[in-house]
CSV table of N, CA, C and O in Angstrom, one decimal:
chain,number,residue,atom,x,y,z
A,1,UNK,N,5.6,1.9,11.5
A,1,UNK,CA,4.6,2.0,10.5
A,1,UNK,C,3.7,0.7,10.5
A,1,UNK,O,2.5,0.8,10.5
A,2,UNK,N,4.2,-0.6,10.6
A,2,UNK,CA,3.5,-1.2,10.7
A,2,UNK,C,2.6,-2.2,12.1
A,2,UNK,O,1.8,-3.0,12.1
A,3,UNK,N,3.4,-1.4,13.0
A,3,UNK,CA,2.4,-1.4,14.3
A,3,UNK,C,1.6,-0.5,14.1
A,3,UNK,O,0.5,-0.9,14.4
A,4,UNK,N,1.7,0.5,13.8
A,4,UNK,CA,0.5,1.5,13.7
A,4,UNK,C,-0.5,1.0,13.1
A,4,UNK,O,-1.7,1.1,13.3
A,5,UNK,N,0.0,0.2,11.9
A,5,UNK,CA,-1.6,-0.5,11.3
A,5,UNK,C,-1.5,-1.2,11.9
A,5,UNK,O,-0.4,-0.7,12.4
A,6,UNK,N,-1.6,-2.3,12.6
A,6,UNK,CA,-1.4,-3.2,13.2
A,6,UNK,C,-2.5,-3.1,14.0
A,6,UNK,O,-3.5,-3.8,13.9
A,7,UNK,N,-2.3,-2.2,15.0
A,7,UNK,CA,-2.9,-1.2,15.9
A,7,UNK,C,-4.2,-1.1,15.8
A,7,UNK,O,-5.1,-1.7,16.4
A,8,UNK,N,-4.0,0.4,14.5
A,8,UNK,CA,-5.5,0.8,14.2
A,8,UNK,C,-6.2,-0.3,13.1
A,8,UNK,O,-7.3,-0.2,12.7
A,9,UNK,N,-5.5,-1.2,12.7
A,9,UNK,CA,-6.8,-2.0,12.2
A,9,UNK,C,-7.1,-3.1,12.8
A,9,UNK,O,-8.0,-3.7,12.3
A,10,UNK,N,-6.6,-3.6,14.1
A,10,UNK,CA,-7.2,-4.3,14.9
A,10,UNK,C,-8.4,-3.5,15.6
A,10,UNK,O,-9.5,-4.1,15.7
A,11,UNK,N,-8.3,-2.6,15.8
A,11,UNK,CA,-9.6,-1.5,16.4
A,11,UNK,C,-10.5,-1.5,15.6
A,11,UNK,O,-11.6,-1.7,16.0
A,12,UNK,N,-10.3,-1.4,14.3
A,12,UNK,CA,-11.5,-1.1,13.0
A,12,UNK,C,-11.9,-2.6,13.2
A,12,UNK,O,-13.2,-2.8,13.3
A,13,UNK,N,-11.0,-3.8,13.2
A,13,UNK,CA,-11.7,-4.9,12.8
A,13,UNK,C,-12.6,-5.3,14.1
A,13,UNK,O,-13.7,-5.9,14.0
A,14,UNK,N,-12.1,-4.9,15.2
A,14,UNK,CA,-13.3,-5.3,16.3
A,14,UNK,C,-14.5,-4.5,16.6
A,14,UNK,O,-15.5,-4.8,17.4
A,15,UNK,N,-14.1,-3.3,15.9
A,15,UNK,CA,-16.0,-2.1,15.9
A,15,UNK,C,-16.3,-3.0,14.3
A,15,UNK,O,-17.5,-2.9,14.0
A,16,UNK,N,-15.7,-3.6,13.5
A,16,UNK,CA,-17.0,-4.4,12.1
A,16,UNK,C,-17.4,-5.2,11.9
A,16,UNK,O,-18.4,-5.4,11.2
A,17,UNK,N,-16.1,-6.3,13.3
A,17,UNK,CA,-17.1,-7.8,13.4
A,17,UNK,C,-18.1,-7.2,14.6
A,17,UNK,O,-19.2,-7.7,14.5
A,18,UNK,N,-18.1,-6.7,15.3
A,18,UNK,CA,-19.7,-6.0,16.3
A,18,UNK,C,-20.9,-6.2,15.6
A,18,UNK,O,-21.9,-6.8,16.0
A,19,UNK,N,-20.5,-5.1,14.1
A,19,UNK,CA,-21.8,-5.1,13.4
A,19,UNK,C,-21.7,-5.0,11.7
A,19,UNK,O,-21.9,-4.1,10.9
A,20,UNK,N,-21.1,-6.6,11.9
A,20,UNK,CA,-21.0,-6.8,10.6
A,20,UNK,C,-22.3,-7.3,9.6
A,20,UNK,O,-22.4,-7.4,8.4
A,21,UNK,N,-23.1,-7.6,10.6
A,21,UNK,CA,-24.2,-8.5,10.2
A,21,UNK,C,-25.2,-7.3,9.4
A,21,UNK,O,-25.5,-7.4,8.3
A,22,UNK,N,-25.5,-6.5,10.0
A,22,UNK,CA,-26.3,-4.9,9.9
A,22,UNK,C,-26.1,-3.9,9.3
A,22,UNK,O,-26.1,-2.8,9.9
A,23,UNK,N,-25.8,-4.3,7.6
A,23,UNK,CA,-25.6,-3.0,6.8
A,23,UNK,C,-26.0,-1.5,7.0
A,23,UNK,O,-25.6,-0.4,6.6
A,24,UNK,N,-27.1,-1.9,7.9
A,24,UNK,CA,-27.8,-0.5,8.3
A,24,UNK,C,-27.4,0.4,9.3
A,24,UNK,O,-27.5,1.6,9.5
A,25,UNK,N,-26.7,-0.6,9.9
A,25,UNK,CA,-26.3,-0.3,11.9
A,25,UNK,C,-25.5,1.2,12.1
A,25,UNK,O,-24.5,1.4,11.4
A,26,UNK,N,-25.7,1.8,12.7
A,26,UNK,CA,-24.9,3.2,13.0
A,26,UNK,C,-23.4,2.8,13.7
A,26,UNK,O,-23.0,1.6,13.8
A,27,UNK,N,-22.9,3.9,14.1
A,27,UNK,CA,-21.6,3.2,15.1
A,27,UNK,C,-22.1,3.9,16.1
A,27,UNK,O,-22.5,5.0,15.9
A,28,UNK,N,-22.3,3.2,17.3
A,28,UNK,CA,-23.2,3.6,18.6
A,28,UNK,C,-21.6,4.6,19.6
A,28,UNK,O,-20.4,4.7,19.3
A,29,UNK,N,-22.2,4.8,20.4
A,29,UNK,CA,-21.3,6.2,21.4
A,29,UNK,C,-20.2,5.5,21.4
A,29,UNK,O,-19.2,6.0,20.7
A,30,UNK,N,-20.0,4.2,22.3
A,30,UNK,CA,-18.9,3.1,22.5
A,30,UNK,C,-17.5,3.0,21.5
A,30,UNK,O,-16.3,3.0,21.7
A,31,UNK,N,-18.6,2.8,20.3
A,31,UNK,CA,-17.5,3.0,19.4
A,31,UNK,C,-16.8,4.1,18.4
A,31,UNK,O,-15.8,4.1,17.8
A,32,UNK,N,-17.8,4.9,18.6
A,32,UNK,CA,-17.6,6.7,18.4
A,32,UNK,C,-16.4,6.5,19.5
A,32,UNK,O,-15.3,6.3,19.1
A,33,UNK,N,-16.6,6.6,20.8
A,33,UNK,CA,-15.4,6.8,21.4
A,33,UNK,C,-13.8,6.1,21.5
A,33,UNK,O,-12.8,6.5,22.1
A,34,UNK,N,-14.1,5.1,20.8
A,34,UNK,CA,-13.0,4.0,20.8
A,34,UNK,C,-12.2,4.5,19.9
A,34,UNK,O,-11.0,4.5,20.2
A,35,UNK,N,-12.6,5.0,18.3
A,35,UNK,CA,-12.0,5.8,17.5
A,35,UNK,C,-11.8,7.2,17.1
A,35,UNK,O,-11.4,7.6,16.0
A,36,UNK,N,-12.1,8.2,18.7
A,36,UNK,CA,-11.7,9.1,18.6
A,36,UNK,C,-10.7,9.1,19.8
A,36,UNK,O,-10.1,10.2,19.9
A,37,UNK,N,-10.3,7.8,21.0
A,37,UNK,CA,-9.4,7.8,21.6
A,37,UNK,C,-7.8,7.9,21.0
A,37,UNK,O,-7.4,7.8,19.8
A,38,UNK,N,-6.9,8.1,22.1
A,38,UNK,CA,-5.8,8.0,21.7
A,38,UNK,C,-5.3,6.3,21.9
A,38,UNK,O,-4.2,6.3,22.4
A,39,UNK,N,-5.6,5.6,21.8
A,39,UNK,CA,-5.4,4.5,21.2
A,39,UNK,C,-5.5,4.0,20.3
A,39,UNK,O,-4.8,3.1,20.0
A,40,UNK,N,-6.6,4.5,19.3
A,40,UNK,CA,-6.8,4.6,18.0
A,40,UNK,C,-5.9,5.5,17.4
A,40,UNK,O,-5.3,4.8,16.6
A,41,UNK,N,-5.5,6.8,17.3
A,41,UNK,CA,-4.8,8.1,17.0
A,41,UNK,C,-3.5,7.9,16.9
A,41,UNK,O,-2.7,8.0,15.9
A,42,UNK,N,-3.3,7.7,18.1
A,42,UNK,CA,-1.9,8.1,18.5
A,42,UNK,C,-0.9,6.9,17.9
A,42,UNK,O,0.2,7.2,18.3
A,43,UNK,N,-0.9,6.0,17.3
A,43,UNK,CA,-0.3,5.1,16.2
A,43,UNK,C,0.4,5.8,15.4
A,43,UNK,O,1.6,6.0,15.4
A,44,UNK,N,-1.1,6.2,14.5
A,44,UNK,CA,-0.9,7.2,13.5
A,44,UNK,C,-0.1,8.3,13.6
A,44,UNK,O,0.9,8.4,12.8
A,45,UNK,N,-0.5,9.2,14.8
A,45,UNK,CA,0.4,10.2,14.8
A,45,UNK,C,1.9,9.9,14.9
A,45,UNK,O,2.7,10.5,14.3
A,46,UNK,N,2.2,8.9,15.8
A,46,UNK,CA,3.1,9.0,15.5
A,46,UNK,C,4.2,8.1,14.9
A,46,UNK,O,5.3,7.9,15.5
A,47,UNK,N,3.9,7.5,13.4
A,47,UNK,CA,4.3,7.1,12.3
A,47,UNK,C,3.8,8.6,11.7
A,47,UNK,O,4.6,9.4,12.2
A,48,UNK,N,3.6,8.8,11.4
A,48,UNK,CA,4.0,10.5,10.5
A,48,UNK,C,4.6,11.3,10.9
A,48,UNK,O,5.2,12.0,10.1
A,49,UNK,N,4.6,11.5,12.8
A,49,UNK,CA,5.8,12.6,13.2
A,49,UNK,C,7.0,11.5,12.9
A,49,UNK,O,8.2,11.9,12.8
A,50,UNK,N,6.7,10.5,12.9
A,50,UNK,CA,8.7,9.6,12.6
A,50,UNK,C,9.1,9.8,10.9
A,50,UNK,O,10.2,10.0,10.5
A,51,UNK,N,7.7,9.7,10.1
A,51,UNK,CA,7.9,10.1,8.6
A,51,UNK,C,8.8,11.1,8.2
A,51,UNK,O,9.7,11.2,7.4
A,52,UNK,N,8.1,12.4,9.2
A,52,UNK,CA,8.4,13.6,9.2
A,52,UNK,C,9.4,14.1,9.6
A,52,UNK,O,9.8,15.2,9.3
A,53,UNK,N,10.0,13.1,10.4
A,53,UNK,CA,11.4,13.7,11.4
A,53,UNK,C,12.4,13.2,10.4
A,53,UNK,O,13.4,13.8,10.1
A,54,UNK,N,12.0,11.7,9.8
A,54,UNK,CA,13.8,10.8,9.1
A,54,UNK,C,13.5,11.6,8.0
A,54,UNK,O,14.6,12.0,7.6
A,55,UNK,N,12.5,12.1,6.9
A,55,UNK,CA,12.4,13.1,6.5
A,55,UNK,C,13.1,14.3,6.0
A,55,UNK,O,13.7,14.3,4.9
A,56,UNK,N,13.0,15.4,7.0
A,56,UNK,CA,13.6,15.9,7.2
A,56,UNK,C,15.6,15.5,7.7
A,56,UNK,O,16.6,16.2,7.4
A,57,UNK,N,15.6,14.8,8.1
A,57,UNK,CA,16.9,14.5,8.3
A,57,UNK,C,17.7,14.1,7.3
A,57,UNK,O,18.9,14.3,7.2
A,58,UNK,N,16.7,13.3,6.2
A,58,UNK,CA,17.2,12.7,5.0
A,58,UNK,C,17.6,13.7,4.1
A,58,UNK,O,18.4,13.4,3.3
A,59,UNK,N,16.8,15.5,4.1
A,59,UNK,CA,16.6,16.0,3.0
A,59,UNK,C,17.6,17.3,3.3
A,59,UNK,O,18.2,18.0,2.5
A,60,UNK,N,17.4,17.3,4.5
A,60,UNK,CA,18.0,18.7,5.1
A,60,UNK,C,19.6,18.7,5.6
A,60,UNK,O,20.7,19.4,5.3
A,61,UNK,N,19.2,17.6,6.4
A,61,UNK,CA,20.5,17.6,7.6
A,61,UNK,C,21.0,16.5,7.1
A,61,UNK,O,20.9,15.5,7.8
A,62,UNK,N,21.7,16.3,5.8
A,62,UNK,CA,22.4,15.2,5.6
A,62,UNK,C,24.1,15.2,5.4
A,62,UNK,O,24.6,16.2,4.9
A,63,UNK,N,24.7,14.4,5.6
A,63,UNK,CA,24.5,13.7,6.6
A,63,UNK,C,24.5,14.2,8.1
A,63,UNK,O,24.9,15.3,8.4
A,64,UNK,N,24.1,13.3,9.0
A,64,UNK,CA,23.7,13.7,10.2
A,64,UNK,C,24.1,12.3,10.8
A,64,UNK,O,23.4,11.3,10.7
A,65,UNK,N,25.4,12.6,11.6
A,65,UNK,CA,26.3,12.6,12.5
A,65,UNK,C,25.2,11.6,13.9
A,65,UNK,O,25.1,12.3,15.0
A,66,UNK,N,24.7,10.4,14.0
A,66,UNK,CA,24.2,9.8,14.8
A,66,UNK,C,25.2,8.7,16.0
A,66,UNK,O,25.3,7.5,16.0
A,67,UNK,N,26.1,10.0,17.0
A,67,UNK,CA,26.2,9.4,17.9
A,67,UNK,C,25.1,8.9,19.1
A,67,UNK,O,23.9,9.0,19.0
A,68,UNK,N,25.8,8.4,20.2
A,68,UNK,CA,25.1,7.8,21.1
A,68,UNK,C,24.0,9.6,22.2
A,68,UNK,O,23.0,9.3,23.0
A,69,UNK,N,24.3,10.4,22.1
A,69,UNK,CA,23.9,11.7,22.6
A,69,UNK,C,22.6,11.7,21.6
A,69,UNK,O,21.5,11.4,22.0
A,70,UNK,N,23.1,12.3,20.1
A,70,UNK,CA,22.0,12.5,19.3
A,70,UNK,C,21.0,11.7,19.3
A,70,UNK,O,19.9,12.3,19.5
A,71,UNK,N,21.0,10.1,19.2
A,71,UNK,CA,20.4,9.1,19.6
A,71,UNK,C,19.2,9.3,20.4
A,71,UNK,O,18.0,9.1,20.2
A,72,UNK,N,20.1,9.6,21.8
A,72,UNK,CA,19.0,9.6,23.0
A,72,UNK,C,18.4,10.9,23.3
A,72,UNK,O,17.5,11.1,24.1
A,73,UNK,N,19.0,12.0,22.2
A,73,UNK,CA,17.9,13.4,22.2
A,73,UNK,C,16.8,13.2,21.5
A,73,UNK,O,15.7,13.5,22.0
A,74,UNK,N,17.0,12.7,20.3
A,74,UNK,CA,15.7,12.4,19.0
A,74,UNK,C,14.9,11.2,19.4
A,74,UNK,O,14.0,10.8,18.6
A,75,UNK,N,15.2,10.6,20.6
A,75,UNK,CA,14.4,9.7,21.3
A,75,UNK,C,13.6,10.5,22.6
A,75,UNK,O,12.4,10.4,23.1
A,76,UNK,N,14.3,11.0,22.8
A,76,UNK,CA,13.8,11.7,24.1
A,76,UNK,C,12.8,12.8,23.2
A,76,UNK,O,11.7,13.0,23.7
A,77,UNK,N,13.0,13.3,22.4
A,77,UNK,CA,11.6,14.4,22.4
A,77,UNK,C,11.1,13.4,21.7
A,77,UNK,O,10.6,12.9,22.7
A,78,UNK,N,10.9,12.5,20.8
A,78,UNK,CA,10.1,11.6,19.9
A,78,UNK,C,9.3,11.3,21.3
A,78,UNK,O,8.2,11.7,21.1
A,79,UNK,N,9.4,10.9,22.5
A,79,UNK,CA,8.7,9.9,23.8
A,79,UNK,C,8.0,11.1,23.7
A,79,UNK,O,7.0,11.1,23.1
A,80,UNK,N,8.8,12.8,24.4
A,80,UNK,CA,7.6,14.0,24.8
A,80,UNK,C,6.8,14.4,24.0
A,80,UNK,O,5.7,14.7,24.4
A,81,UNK,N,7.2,14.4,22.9
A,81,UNK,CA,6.3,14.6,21.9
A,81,UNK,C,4.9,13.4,22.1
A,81,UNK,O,3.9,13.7,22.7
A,82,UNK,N,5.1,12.1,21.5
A,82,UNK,CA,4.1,11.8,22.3
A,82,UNK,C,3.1,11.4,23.5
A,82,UNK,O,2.0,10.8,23.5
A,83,UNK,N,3.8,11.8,24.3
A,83,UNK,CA,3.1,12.1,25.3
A,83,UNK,C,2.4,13.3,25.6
A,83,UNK,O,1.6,13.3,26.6
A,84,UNK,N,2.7,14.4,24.8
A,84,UNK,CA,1.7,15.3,24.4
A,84,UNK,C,1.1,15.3,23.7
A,84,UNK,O,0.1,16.0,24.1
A,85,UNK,N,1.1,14.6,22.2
A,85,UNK,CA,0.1,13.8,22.0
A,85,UNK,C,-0.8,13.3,22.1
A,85,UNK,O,-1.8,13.4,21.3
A,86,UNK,N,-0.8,12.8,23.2
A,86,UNK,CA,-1.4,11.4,24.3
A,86,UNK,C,-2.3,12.2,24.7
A,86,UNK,O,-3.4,12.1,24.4
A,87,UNK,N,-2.0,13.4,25.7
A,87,UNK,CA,-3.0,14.1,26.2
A,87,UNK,C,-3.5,14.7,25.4
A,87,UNK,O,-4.7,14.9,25.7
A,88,UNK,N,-3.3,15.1,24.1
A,88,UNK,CA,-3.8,16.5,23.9
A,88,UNK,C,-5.5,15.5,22.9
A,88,UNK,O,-6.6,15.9,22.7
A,89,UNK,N,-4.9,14.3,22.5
A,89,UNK,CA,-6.2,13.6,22.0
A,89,UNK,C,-7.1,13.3,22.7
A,89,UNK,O,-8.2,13.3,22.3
A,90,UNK,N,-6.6,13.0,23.9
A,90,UNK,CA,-7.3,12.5,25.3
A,90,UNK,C,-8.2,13.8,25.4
A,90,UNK,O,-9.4,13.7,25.5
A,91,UNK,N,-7.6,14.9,25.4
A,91,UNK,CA,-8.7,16.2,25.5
A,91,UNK,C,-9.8,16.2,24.5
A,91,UNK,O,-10.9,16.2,25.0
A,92,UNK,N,-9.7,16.3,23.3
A,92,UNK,CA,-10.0,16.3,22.3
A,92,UNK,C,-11.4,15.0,21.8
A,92,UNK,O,-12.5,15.2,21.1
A,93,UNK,N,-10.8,14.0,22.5
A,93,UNK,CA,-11.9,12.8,22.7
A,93,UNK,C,-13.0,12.8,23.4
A,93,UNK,O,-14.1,12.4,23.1
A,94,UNK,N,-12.5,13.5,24.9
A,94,UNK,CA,-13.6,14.0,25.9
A,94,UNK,C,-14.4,15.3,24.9
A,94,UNK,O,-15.5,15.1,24.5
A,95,UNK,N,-14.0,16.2,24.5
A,95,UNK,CA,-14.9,17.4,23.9
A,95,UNK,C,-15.6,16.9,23.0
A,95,UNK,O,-16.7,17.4,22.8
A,96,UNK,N,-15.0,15.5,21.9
A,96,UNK,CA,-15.7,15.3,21.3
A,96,UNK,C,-17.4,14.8,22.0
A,96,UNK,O,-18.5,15.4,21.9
A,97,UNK,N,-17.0,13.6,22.5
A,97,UNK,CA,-18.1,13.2,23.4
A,97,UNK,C,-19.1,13.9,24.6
A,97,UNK,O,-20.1,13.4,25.1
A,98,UNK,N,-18.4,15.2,24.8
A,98,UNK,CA,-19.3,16.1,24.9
A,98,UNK,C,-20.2,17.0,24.4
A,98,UNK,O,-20.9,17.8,25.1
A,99,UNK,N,-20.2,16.9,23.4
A,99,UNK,CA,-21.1,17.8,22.4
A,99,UNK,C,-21.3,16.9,21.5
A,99,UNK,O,-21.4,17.2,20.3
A,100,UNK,N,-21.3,15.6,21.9
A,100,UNK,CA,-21.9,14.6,20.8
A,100,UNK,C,-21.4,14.5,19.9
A,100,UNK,O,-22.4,14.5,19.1
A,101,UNK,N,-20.2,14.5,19.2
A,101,UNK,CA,-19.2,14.3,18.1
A,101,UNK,C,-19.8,14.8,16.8
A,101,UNK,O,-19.8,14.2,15.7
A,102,UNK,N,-20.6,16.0,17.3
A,102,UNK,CA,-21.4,17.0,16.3
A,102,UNK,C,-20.2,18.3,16.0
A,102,UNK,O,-19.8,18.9,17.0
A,103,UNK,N,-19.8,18.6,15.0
A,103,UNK,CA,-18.9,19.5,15.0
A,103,UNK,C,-19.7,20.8,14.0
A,103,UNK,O,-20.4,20.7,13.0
A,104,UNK,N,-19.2,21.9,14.8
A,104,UNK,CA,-19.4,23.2,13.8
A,104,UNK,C,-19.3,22.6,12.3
A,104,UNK,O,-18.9,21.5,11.8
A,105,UNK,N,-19.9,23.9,11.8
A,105,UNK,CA,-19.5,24.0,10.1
A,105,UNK,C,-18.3,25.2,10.1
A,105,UNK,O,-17.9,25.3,8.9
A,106,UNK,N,-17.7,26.0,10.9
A,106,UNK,CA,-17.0,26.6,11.1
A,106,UNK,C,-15.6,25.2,10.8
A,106,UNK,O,-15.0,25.1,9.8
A,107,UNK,N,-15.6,24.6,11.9
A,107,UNK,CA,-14.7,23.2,12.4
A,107,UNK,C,-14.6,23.0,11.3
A,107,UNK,O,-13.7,23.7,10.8
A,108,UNK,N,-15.3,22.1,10.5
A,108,UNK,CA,-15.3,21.3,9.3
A,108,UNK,C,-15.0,21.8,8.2
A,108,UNK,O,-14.6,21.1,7.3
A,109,UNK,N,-15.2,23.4,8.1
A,109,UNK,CA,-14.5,24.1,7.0
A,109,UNK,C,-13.1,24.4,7.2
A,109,UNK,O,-12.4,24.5,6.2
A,110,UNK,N,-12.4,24.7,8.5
A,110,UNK,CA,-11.2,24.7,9.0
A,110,UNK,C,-10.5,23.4,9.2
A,110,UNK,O,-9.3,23.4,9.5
A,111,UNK,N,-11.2,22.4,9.0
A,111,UNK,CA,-10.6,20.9,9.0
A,111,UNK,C,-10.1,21.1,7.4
A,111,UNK,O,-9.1,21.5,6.9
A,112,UNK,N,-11.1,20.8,7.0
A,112,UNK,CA,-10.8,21.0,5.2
A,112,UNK,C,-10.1,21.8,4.8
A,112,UNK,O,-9.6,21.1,3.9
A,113,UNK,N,-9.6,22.9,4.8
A,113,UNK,CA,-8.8,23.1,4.6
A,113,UNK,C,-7.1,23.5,4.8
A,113,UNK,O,-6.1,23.8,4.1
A,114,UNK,N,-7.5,23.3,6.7
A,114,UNK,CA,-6.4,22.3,6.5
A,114,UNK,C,-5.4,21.2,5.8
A,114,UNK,O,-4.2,21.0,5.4
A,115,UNK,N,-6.7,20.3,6.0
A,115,UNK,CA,-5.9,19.2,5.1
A,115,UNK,C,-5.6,19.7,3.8
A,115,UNK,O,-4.4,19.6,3.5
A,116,UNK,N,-6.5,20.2,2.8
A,116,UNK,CA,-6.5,20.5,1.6
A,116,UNK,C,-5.1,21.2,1.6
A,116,UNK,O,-4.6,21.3,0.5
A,117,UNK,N,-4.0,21.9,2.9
A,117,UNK,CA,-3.3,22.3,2.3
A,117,UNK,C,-1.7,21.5,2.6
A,117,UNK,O,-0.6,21.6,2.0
A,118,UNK,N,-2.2,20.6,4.1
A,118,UNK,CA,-1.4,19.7,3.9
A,118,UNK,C,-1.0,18.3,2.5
A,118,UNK,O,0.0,17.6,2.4
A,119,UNK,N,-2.2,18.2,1.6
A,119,UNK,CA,-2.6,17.7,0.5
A,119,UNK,C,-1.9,18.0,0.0
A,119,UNK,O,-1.0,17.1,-0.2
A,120,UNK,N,-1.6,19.5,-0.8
A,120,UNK,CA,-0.9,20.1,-1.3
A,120,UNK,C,0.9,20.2,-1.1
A,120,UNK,O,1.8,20.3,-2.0
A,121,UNK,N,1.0,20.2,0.0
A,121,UNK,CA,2.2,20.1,0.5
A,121,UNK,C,2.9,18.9,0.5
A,121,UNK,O,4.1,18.7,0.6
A,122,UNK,N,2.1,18.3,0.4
A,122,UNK,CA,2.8,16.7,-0.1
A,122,UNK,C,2.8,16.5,-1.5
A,122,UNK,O,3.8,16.1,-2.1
A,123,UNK,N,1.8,16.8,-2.0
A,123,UNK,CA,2.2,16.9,-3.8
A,123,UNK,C,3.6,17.5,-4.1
A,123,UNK,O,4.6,16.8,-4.6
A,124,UNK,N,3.6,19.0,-3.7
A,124,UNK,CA,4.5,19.8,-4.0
A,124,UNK,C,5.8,19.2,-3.9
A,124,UNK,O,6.8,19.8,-4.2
């Protein structure tokens, strides 16, 4: 958790000292792409797939029996996991930047309400 901020606000802080001076300033391609990389992302993601895994282990599977096997299974997909991840942002980054990180209104209504229902699911 706290490499992940660590991480992503070292990134935010070097695209605001850029253009800190220029209230007006846009964020130019460079940094459009720096924050839709998986260097930026993939932190994040995965501090919430780790939220999500001890989580569930805490609420479901308790207790849960952590020998040296289980260990190195819940490490081993935690790595594949993101390393799918890794690519699948990496894809995601290129498409953005190919269509100019202009997204449908289709997208942006399917964004929204996605979250709106992950939103929910965390209240609950």
């Amino acid at each position: 958790s706290a490499f992940s901020t660590l991480v992503s606000l070292s990134i935010l802080r070097k695209i605001t000292s850029q253009i800190a001076g220029d209230l007006q300033s846009t964020v130019d391609d460079r940094h459009r792409e720096l924050l839709t990389s998986p260097k930026f992302s993939l932190p994040i993601q995965a501090t919430l797939l780790s939220l999500v895994v001890s989580n569930y282990f805490s609420w479901f599977i308790y207790p849960f029996e952590l020998n040296v096997f289980n260990a190195f299974l819940l490490w081993l997909v935690f790595a594949l996991t993101l390393v799918i991840l890794w690519f699948w942002q990496k894809r995601r980054s290129i498409k953005f930047i190919q269509i100019h990180y202009a997204m449908s209104a289709s997208a942006r209504l399917l964004r929204a309400g996605i979250s709106f229902v992950f939103f929910v699911a965390l209240i609950g």
